[in-house]
Amino acid sequence: MLEASGICKKYRKKEILKDAELLVAPGMCLGIVGRNGCGKTTLLSILAGARKAERGEIRFDGKDAVRHPEVFRQGAAYVPQENPLIEDLSVLDNLKLWYRGDRKALARDLENGPAAMLGMNDLLRQTVSRLSGGMKKRLSIACSLAEHAPYLILDEPGAALDMECKSVIRSYLQDYLRGGGGVLLASHEMEELSVCTNLAVLRDGVLHPVSRKLSAQELVTYF
Amino acid sequence: MGFAYLKLELKRAVGRLPYLYAGAVLAALLAVLLVLLGSRMLYGDTAAGRIRVGVALPEGDQTAGQAVRAISSMDSVRSVCDFAYMDLESGLKELEQGTVFTVLEVPEGFVQDIISGVNTPVTVWMPRGAELEGRLFEALTRAGARTLSASQAGIYAGGELYLQNGAGDRIPQLEADLNRMYLSFSLSRLDYFKRLTVSGTGNLDVMDFYRISAFVLLLFLLPAAAGDYLLPCGKVLRMKLEAAGLKGGVRVFSKVLGLSFLLAAVSLPVLFAAAFYGLTETPGMLLLCGLLAVAAVSVWVLFCYSLSGTLLGGLLFLFLAAAVQHFLAGGFLPRAFLPPAVQSLGRWMPSGILMELLEMGMTGEADGRAAVAAVFLFLAGLAACLWAERRRA
């Protein structure tokens, strides 16, 4: 279980997150929605260990991640909105980086792991800069899953992608959930949020659970 | 993960090699131009070429020979002219062939005629069309003539004094003595001085100085050809790498190593060539100094790009910083020719430190201070890069 409580974050004097808390269980997909600039990206990056909060607790399957940063690496696979890839290297080289040079593990995953499921086998020799946006996003996800972390944290995974790519990513997320993984997803798109088992609105620095059956218009009223 | 990242940075660096080699070719052309213009500016003795002057002396006239040698030994004459003594026939033949620029035909009794006031002129034979050299030579001969007329005035003044004091019968002896003394002192005056050659380029000759200067400047400017490699990694990638345990220090070190590899790949052939062509008697030391210079330059170039954060900003900052500090260090005009305040500032500039380091490598005169300064330069640059990286976080 991914547990977060009392998460606070300020940018200069502005309080972005105030005692935010959430719970993501295995097989659960929590969708986070909110206005632009409400702090979704900040919250996700804190939960992935990419940013530090002013205070709060974060635990992955009971292990304290704040005091032991390596727990973030083992527990969370973070896919930011912008693709964290080295553009002038090949797909294979980018994968090697996140697999920490472990060729055997990479070969296994290219055979029947996340990298294979995301279609990386056909692109290994291609330079990242020449890939489409959808392919780059798939590569980002494959790279983030190098350590087979049990919790996948995605920040607007479908942004600027075509419908086919979005569909592929949605299928993958459903497979991931069926495999027992937990997903934390920030999005503005209802189709993307349809994968989610739970929804929450981030407003005034706090997460407010809402029904996943709300329409877009109804959801906006909670912002 | 650090090792995997380092390998990938080196791979990225290798991909930039062709750009650096292309940049090196262009920069080498620029450097050659710089060297030529610089040496001309300092020691522009090639504006018209050295003037070889044939001198036809009257046979057996030792005094005339002494007088001509006195003129030829004057600094203003000696810096431009080479006097060659020959008979008139040979001189005119060489004049036709172009091996001498002019022939001076010294008449018989040349010195005596000066003393007696007859002043039989020296005949100057020159080829047609020698306009620039002709004007130069005319200026030189006028300078020589003024020297002689000054000594003549001195002798006349002595004679006038004797007349006023009623010793007019002793004037001939006075003139003979003064002429003899003047000629002997003017010929041997150099014996009263120690020879000490002072060069604006220190222990190096001008060509070697500018070779080193150009090499250092090239090291600073070449990385611009691989500009996108020098940019720090994007914010999101950096955040993910940090979260994965890859800290700023490892990223900076990897990039320094990559850039050092690139610069070494371009500069090592140059250093090997210098050793092969005998420009140094200590090739091993030159190579070591070269590698240290490469490392020191790498950190400062990376600092420029890290601080600016953009490709264009980094390029402009690098170019401006490299040019200014290279000038202050005496890379374009040796420090000896710069104002004192600039001289003392210049020895602390990266180019100044690296030029001294490479001078050490070239001459083999092991002054540990140059190497220590270069090591400190590298460490300071590394600290600056780490600071810039932390600032971006």
GROMACS .gro file of N, CA and C in nm, chain B residues 198-205 209 359:
model
   30
  421VAL      N    1   6.604   4.080  -2.435
  421VAL     CA    2   6.477   4.080  -2.362
  421VAL      C    3   6.365   4.062  -2.462
  422SER      N    4   6.284   3.964  -2.439
  422SER     CA    5   6.175   3.940  -2.533
  422SER      C    6   6.041   3.954  -2.463
  423GLY      N    7   5.945   4.010  -2.535
  423GLY     CA    8   5.811   4.023  -2.479
  423GLY      C    9   5.746   3.888  -2.458
  424THR      N   10   5.801   3.784  -2.519
  424THR     CA   11   5.740   3.651  -2.507
  424THR      C   12   5.818   3.562  -2.411
  425GLY      N   13   5.898   3.621  -2.326
  425GLY     CA   14   5.966   3.544  -2.221
  425GLY      C   15   6.068   3.447  -2.275
  426ASN      N   16   6.065   3.323  -2.225
  426ASN     CA   17   6.163   3.223  -2.264
  426ASN      C   18   6.133   3.162  -2.401
  427LEU      N   19   6.018   3.193  -2.455
  427LEU     CA   20   5.980   3.133  -2.583
  427LEU      C   21   6.007   3.231  -2.696
  428ASP      N   22   6.033   3.174  -2.813
  428ASP     CA   23   6.040   3.266  -2.928
  428ASP      C   24   5.896   3.299  -2.970
  432PHE      N   25   5.543   3.104  -2.880
  432PHE     CA   26   5.449   3.174  -2.791
  432PHE      C   27   5.310   3.174  -2.852
  582GLU      N   28   5.398   2.620  -2.158
  582GLU     CA   29   5.536   2.665  -2.176
  582GLU      C   30   5.630   2.572  -2.100
   0.00000   0.00000   0.00000
